[in-house]
CSV table of C-alpha atoms in Angstrom, one decimal:
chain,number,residue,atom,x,y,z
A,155,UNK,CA,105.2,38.2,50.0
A,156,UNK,CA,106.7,36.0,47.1
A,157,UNK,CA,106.2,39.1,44.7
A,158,UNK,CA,107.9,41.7,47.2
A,159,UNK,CA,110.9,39.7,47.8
A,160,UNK,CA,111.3,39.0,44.4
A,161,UNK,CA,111.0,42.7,43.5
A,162,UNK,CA,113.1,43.8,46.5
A,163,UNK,CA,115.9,41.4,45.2
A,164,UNK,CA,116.0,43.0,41.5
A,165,UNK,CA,116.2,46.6,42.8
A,166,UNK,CA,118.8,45.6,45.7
A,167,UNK,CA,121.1,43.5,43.4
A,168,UNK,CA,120.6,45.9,40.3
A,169,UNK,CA,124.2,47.1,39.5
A,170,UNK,CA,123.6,50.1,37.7
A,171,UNK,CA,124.6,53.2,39.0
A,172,UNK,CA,121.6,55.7,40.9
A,173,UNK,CA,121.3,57.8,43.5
A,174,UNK,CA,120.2,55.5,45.3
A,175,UNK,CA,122.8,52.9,44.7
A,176,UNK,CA,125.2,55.8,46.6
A,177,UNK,CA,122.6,56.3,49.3
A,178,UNK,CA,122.3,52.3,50.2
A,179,UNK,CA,125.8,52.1,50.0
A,180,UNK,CA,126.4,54.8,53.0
A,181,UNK,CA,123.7,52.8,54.9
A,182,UNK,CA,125.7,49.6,54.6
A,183,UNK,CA,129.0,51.4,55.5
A,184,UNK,CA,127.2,53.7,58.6
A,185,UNK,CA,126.0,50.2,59.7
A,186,UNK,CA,129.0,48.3,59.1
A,187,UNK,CA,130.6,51.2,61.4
A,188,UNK,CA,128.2,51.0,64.1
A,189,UNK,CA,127.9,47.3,64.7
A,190,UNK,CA,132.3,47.3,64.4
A,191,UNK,CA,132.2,50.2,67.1
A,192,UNK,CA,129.7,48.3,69.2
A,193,UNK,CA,131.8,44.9,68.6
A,194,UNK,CA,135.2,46.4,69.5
A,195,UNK,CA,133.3,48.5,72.5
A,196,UNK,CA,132.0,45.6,74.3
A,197,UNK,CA,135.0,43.3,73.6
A,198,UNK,CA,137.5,46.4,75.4
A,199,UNK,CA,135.3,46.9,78.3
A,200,UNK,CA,135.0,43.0,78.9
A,201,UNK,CA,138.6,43.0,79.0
A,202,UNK,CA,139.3,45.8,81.2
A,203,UNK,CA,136.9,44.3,83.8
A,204,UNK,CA,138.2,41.0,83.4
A,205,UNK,CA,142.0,41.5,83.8
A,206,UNK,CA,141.4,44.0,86.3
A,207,UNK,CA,139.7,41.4,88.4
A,208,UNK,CA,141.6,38.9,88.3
A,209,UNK,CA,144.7,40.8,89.2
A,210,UNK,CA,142.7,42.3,92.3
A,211,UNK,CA,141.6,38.6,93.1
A,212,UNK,CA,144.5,36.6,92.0
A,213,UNK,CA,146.7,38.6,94.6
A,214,UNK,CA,144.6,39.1,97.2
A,215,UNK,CA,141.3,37.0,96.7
A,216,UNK,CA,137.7,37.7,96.7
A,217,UNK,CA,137.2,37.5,100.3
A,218,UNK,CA,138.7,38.1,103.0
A,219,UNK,CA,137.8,36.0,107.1
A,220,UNK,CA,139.6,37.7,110.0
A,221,UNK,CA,138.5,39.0,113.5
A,222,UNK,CA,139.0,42.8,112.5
A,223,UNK,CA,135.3,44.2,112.4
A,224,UNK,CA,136.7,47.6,112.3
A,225,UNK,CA,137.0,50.0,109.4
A,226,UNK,CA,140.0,49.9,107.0
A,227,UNK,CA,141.5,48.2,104.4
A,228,UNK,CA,143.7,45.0,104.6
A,229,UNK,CA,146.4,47.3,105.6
A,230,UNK,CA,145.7,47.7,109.0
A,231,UNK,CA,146.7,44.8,111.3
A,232,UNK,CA,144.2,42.0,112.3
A,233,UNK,CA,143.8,40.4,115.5
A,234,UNK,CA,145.3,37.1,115.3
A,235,UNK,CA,143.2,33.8,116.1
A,236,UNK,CA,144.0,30.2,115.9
A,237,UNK,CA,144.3,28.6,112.5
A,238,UNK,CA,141.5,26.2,112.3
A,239,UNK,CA,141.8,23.4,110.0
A,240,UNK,CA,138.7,22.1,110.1
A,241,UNK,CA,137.0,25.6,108.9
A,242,UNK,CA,139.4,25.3,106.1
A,243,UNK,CA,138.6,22.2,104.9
A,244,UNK,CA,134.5,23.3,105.2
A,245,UNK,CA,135.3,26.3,103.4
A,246,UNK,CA,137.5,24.3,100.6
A,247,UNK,CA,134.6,21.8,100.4
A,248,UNK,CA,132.3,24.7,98.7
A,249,UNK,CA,132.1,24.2,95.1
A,250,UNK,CA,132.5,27.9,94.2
A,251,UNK,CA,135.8,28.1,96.6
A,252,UNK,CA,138.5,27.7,94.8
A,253,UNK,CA,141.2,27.4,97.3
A,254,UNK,CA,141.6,29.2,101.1
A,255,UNK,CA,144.4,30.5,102.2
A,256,UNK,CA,146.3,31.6,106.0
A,257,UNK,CA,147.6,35.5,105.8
A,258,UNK,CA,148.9,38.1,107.8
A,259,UNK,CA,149.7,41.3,107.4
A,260,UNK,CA,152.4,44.1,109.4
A,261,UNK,CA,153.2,47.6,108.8
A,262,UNK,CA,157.2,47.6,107.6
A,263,UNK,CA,159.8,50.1,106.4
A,264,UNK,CA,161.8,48.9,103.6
A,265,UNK,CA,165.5,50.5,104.1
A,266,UNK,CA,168.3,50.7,101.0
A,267,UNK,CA,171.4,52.8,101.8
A,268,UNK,CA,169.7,56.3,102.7
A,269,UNK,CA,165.9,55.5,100.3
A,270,UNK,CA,163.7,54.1,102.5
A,271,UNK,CA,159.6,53.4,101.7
A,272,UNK,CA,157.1,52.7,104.2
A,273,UNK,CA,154.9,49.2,103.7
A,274,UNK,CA,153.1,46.4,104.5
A,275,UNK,CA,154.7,43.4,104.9
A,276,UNK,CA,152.3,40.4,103.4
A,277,UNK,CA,153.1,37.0,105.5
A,278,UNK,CA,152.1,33.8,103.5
A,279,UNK,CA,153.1,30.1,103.8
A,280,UNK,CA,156.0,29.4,102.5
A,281,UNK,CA,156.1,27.9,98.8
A,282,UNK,CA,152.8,29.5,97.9
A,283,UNK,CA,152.2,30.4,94.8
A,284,UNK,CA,152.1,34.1,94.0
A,285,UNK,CA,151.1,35.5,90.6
A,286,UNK,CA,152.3,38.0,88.3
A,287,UNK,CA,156.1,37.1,89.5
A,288,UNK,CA,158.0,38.4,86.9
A,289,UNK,CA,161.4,37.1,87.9
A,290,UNK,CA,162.5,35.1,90.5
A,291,UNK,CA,160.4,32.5,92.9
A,292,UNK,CA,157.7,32.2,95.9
A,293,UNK,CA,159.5,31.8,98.9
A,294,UNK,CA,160.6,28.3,100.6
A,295,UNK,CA,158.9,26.6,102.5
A,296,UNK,CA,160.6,25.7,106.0
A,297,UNK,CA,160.1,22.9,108.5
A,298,UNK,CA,161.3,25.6,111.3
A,299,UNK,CA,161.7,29.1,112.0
A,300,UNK,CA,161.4,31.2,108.9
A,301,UNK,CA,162.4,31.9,105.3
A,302,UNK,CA,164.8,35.0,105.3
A,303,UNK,CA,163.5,36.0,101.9
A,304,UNK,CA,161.3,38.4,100.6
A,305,UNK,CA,159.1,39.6,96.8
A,306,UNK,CA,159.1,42.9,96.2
A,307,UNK,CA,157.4,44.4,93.5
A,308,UNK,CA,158.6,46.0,90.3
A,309,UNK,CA,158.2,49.2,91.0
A,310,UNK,CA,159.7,49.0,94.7
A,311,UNK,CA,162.6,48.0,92.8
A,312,UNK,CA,163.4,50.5,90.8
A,313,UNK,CA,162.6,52.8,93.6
A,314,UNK,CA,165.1,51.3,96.2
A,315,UNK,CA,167.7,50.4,93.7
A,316,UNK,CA,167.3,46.8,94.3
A,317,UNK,CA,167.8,43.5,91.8
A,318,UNK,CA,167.0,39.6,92.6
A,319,UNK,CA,169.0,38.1,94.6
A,320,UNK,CA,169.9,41.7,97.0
A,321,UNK,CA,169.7,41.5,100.1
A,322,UNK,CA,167.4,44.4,102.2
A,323,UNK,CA,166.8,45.4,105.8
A,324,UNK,CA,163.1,45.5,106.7
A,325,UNK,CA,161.8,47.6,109.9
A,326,UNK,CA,158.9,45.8,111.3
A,327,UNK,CA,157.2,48.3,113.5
A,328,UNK,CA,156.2,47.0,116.6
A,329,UNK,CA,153.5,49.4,118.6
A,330,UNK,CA,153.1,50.5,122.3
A,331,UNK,CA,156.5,52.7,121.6
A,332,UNK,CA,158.7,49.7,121.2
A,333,UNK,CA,161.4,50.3,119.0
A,334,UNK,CA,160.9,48.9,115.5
A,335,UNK,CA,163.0,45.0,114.6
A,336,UNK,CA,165.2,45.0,111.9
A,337,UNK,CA,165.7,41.8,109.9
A,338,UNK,CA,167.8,41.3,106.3
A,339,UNK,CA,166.1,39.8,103.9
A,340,UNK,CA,166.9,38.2,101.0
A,341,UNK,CA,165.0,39.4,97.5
A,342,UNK,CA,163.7,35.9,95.8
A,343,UNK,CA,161.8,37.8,93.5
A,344,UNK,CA,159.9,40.4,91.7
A,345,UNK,CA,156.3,40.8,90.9
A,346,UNK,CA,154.0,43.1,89.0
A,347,UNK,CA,150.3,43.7,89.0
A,348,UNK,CA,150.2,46.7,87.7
A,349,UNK,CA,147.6,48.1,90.2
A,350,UNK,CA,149.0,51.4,91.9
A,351,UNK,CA,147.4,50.1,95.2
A,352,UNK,CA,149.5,46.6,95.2
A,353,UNK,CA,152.9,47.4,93.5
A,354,UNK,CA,153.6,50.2,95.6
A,355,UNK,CA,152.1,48.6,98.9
A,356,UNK,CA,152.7,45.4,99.4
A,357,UNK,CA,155.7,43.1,99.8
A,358,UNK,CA,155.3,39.2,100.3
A,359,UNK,CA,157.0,36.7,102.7
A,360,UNK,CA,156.9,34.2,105.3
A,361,UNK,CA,154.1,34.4,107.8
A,362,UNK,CA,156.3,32.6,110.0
A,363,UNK,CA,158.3,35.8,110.1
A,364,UNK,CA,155.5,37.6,112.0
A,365,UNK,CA,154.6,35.3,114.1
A,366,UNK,CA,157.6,35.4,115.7
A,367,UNK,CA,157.9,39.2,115.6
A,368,UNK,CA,154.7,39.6,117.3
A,369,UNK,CA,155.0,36.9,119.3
A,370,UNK,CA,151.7,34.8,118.2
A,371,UNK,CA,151.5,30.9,118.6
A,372,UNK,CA,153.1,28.8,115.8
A,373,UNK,CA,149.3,28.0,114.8
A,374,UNK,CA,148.3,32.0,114.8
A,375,UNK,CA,147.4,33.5,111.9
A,376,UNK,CA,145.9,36.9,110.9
A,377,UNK,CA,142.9,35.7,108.4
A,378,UNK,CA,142.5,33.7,105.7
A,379,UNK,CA,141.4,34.9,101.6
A,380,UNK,CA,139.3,32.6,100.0
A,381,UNK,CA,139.6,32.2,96.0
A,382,UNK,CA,136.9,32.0,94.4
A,383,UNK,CA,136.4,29.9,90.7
A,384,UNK,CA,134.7,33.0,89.3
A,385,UNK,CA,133.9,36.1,90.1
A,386,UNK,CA,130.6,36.3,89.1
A,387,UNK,CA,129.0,34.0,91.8
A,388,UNK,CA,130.7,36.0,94.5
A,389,UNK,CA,127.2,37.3,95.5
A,390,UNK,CA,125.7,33.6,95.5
A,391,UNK,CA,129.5,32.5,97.5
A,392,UNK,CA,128.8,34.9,100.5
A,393,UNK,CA,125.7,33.3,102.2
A,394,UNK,CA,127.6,30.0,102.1
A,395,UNK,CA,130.9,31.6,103.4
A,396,UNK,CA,128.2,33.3,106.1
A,397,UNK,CA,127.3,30.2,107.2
A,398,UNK,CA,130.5,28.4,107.7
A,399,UNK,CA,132.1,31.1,109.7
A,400,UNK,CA,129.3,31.7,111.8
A,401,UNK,CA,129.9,29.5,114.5
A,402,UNK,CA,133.6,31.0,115.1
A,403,UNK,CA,132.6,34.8,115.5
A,404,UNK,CA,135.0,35.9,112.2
A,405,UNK,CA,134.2,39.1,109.9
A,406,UNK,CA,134.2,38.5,106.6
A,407,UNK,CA,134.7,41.4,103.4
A,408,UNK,CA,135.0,41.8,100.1
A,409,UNK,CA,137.9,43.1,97.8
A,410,UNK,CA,134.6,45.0,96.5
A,411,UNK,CA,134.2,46.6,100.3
A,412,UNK,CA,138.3,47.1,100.5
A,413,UNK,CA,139.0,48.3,97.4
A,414,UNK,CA,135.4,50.2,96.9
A,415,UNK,CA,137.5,53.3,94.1
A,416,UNK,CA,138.6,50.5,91.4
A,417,UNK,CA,135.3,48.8,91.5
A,418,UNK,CA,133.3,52.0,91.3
A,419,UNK,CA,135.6,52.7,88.2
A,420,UNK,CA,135.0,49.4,86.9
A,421,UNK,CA,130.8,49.7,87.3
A,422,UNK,CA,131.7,53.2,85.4
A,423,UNK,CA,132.4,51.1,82.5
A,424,UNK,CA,129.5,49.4,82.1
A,425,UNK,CA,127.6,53.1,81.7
A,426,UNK,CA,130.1,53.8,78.9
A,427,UNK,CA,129.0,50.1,77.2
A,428,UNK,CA,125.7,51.1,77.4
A,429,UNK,CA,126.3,54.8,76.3
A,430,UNK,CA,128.1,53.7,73.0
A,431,UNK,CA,125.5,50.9,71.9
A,432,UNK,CA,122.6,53.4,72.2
A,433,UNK,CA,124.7,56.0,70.1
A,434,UNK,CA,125.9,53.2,67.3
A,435,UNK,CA,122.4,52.4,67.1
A,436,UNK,CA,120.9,55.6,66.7
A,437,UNK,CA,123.4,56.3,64.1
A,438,UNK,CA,122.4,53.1,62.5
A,439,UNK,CA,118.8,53.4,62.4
A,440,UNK,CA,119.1,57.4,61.3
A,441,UNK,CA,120.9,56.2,58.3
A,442,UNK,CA,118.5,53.6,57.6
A,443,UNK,CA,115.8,56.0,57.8
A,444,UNK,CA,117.1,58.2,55.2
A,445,UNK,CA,118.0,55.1,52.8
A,446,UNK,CA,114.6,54.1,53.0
A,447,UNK,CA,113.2,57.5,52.1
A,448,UNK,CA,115.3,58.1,49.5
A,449,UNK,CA,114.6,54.6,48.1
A,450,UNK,CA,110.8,55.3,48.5
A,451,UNK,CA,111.0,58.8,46.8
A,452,UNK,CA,113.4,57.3,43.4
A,453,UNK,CA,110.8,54.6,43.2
A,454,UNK,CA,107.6,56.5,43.5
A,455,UNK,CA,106.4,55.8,40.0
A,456,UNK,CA,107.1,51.9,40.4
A,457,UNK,CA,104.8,52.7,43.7
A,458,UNK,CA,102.3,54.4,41.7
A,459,UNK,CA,102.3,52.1,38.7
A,460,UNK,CA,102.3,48.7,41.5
A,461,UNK,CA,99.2,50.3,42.9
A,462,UNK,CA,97.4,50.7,39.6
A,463,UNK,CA,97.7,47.3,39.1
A,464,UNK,CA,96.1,46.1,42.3
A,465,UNK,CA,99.2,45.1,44.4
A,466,UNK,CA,98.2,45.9,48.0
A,467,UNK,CA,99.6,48.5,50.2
A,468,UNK,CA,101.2,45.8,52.6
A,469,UNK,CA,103.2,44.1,49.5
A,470,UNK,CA,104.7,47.2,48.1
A,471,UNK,CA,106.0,48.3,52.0
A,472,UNK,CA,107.3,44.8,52.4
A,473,UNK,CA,109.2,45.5,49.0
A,474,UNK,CA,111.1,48.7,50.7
A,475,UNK,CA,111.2,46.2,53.9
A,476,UNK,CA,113.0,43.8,52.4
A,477,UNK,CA,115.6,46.1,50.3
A,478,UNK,CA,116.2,48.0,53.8
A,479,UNK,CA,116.8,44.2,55.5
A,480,UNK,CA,118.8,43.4,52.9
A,481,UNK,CA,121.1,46.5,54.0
A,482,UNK,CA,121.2,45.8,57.2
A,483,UNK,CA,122.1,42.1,56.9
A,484,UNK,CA,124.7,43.3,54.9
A,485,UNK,CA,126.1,45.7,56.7
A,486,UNK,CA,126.2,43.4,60.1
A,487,UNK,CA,128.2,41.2,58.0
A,488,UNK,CA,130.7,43.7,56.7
A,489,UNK,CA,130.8,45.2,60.5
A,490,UNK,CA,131.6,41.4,62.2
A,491,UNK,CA,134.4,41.3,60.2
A,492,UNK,CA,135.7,44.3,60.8
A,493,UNK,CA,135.1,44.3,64.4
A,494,UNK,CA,136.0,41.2,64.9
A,495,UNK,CA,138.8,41.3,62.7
A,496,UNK,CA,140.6,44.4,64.7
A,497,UNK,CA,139.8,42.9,67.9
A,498,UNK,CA,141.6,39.6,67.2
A,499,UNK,CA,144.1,41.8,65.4
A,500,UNK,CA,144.6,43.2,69.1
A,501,UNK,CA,144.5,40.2,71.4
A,502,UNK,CA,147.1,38.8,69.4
A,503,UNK,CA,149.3,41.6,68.8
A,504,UNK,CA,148.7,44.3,71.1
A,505,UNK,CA,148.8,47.4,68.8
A,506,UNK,CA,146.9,49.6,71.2
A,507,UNK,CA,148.9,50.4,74.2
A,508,UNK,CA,148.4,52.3,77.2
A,509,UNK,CA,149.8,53.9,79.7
A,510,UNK,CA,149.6,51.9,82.5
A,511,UNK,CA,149.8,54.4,85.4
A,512,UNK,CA,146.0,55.1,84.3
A,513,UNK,CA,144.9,51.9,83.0
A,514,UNK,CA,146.5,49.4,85.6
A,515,UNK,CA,147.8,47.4,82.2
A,516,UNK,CA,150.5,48.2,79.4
A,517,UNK,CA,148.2,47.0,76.5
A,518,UNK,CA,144.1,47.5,76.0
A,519,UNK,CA,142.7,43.6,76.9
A,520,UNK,CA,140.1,42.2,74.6
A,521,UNK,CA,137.9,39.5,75.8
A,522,UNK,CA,135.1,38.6,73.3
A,523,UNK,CA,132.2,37.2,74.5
A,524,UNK,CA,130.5,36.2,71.8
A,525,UNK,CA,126.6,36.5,73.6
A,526,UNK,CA,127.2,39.9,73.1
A,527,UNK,CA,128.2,40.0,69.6
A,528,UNK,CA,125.0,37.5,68.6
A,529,UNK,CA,122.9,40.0,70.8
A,530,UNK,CA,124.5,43.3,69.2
A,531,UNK,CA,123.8,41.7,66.2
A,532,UNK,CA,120.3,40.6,66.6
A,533,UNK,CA,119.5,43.8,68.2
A,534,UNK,CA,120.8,45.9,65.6
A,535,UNK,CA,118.8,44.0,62.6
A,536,UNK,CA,115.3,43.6,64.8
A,537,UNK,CA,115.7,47.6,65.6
A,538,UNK,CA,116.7,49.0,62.3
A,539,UNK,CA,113.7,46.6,60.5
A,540,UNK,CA,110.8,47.7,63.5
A,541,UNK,CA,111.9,51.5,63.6
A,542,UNK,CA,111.8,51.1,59.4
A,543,UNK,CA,107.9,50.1,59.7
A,544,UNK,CA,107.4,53.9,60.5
A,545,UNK,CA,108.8,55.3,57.0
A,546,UNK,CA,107.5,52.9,54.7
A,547,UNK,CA,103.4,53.5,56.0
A,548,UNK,CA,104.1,57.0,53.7
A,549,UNK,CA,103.1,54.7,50.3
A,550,UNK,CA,100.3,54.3,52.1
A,551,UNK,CA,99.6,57.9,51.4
A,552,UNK,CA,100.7,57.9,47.6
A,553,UNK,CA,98.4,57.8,45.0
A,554,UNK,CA,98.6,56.1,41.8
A,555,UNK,CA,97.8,58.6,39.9
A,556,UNK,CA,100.1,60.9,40.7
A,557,UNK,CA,102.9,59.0,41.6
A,558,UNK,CA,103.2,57.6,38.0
A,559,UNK,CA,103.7,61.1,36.7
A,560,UNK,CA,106.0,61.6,39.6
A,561,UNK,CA,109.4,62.7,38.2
C-alpha cells in the first residue's frame, strides 16, 4: 500500500502537461460543481422551510385548542368556553411549549371611503406581542372595556388607502340576520408576513372587542394557540397536549391540518433535495469514471511494466485508487468553498431575490446546516471511491506483455 500511494502521489502531483492532466482537471472541476450545487441546494431548501415556518407559527402557532370539531380553517368562528387558567399553566409547564395564548376570531368588513375588503378580525390580549410589525405597535392593554385600535397588514394598506395612525370603520358581522356593528378603529400598526393566506386575511386587535360584540363573559374566549420551541417535536408535543386537554372535552389541530396547501408545497421540497443530490452525484461519479479510464489507458505500459516486476494486481488498482481519491478530495475542497462561499455571500447580502407573491419572501433564505454539508461531503467521497472499484478491476485483465508495447 506504501508503494501505491507513493506512486499515486508522483503521477497526481506531476506538473507536466498530458492528456490526462486535462482529463483530471475536468474531474476536479465536475466535482467541485456538483458538491457546490448540492451545498447551495440543501442550504436554499433549509431556508425556505425554515422561514416559511416560522412565519406560519410565529403568527398563528403550531396548535391550535378550541371547541370547534367541525371542518374549516381558523376562519370560521369557534364556540366560546371559559378561559381556564389552570389548563394554561399545565400546558405552559410542558417543556416543548413555548408559551400559550387566549384567541378569538370574527368575520369583519373593513370599510375606507367607498373600498371595502371582507376579513377576519383576530382578537388577542392586549399588549401581546405580534411579529413581523413593520411599523407601529401591539395594541394596549386595558384594565376595562377595550382598545379602540387595530394592525392591519401591509398589503391591506395599500389596498384601502390607509397609513398608521388612520382611523377605519370595521363591520363586525353578527349572524341570525342581525344587522352588522360598526366600530372606528384606530390603525396602531402594520404587519407583514408575506404569506398570501395572512396578509390579505387577517387583522389583529383586542379580544375584549369581541366579547363584547358577541356578548361572551369577560372570561370567554374562542381558543387558545400554543407555541411551540421548535417545530420539529411537534409530533412528540401532540400526545402531551392530548393529554392535558382531555379532561375538558377541547379539539385540538395543527397549522399542518389548517393550512394542509403550504405544507404540501413545503414536503414538495424535500423531493426536489433529494432529486438534485442524486443528479450531482451521478454527474460526479460519471466524470470520475471517465478520469479513471483515461488514467488507466495513458498508463497502461507503467501497468504492464509494474506487472512484470511482480507488483500484485491489488497494489497497481490501489495506485489508480488513490490518484482518483486524490481528485475527489480535491474537488470537495474546491466545491465547499464555493458553495459555501456563495451561500454566505447570500445570507449576508441577499443578491438573489424573488418575487414574493410566489415565494412568500422578497429574498431566497439560506440556512446552512452543516450535518448536511459533512454528510454531502462524506457521501460524495465514499460513493465516487466504491463506484471507482468497478473500473480499476480492468488491469486485472491487462497483460504484461502486451501492455508494455502498448502505445
Amino acid at each position: 500500500m506504501r508503494i501505491s500511494m507513493f506512486i499515486a502521489g508522483r503521477i497526481a502531483f506531476n506538473r507536466s502537461s498530458s492528456f490526462s492532466r486535462f482529463i483530471i482537471n475536468i474531474a476536479m472541476a465536475a466535482t467541485a460543481f456538483s458538491v457546490a450545487v448540492m451545498i447551495i441546494a440543501t442550504a436554499m431548501i433549509s431556508g425556505f422551510q425554515q422561514v416559511i415556518s416560522d412565519k406560519i407559527f410565529s403568527f398563528w402557532g403550531h396548535y391550535h385548542i378550541t371547541e370547534y370539531r367541525e371542518t374549516g380553517g381558523p376562519n370560521a368562528e369557534p364556540s366560546p368556553f371559559p378561559e381556564d387558567s389552570a389548563l394554561e399553566k399545565r400546558l405552559s409547564a410542558i417543556p416543548l411549549v413555548s408559551s400559550v395564548s387566549p384567541f378569538a376570531t370574527k368575520s369583519v368588513i373593513v370599510k375606507k371611503g367607498r373600498e371595502t375588503e371582507g376579513m377576519i378580525f383576530k382578537g388577542v390580549n392586549g399588549g401581546q406581542a405580534l411579529p413581523f410589525i413593520t411599523e407601529g405597535r401591539a395594541t394596549r392593554a386595558t384594565d376595562s372595556g377595550y382598545a379602540p385600535e387595530v394592525i392591519i397588514s401591509a398589503s391591506t394598506a395599500a389596498l384601502l388607502n390607509l397609513k398608521l395612525n388612520d382611523a377605519i370603520i370595521i363591520y363586525f358581522m353578527q349572524g341570525d340576520g342581525q344587522q352588522p356593528r360598526a366600530r372606528k378603529l384606530t390603525i396602531c400598526g402594520i404587519y407583514k408576513t408575506g404569506i398570501e393566506e395572512y396578509d390579505k386575511t387577517y387583522i389583529v386587535g383586542d379580544i375584549n372587542l369581541i366579547r363584547r360584540l358577541n356578548d361572551w363573559a369577560p372570561d370567554n374566549i374562542g381558543g387558545y394557540e400554543v407555541h411551540l420551541h421548535r417545530f420539529r417535536d411537534m409530533d412528540a408535543a401532540a400526545s402531551l397536549i392530548s393529554d392535558e386537554i382531555s379532561d375538558a372535552e377541547l379539539g385540538m389541530r395543527s397549522m399542518q391540518e389548517i393550512y394542509p396547501n403550504i405544507f404540501d408545497w413545503l414536503g414538495l421540497q424535500n423531493k426536489n433535495e433529494t432529486i438534485i443530490l442524486i443528479i450531482m452525484t451521478i454527474v460526479a461519479v460519471i466524470n470520475m469514471i471517465t478520469a479513471m479510464l483515461i488514467l488507466i489507458l495513458e498508463r497502461t505500459n507503467m501497468v504492464g511494466i509494474l506487472k512484470a516486476l511482480g507488483t500484485r494486481n491489488t497494489s497497481i488498482q490501489g495506485i489508480f485508487l488513490y490518484q482518483a481519491g486524490y481528485i475527489v478530495v480535491v474537488g470537495i475542497i474546491i466545491g465547499n468553498i464555493l458553495g459555501l462561499g456563495l451561500a454566505l455571500l447570500q445570507q449576508y447580502t441577499g443578491f438573489i431575490r424573488l418575487p414574493e407573491e410566489s415565494y412568500y419572501m422578497s429574498v431566497a433564505p439560506i440556512a446552512i446546516q452543516w450535518w448536511k454539508v459533512a454528510l454531502i461531503n462524506v457521501g460524495t467521497l465514499a460513493v465516487c471511491v466504491l463506484i471507482l472499484i468497478i473500473p480499476s478491476m480492468l488491469i486485472r485483465r491487462i497483460l504484461p506483455v502486451r501492455a508494455i508495447q502498448f502505445k
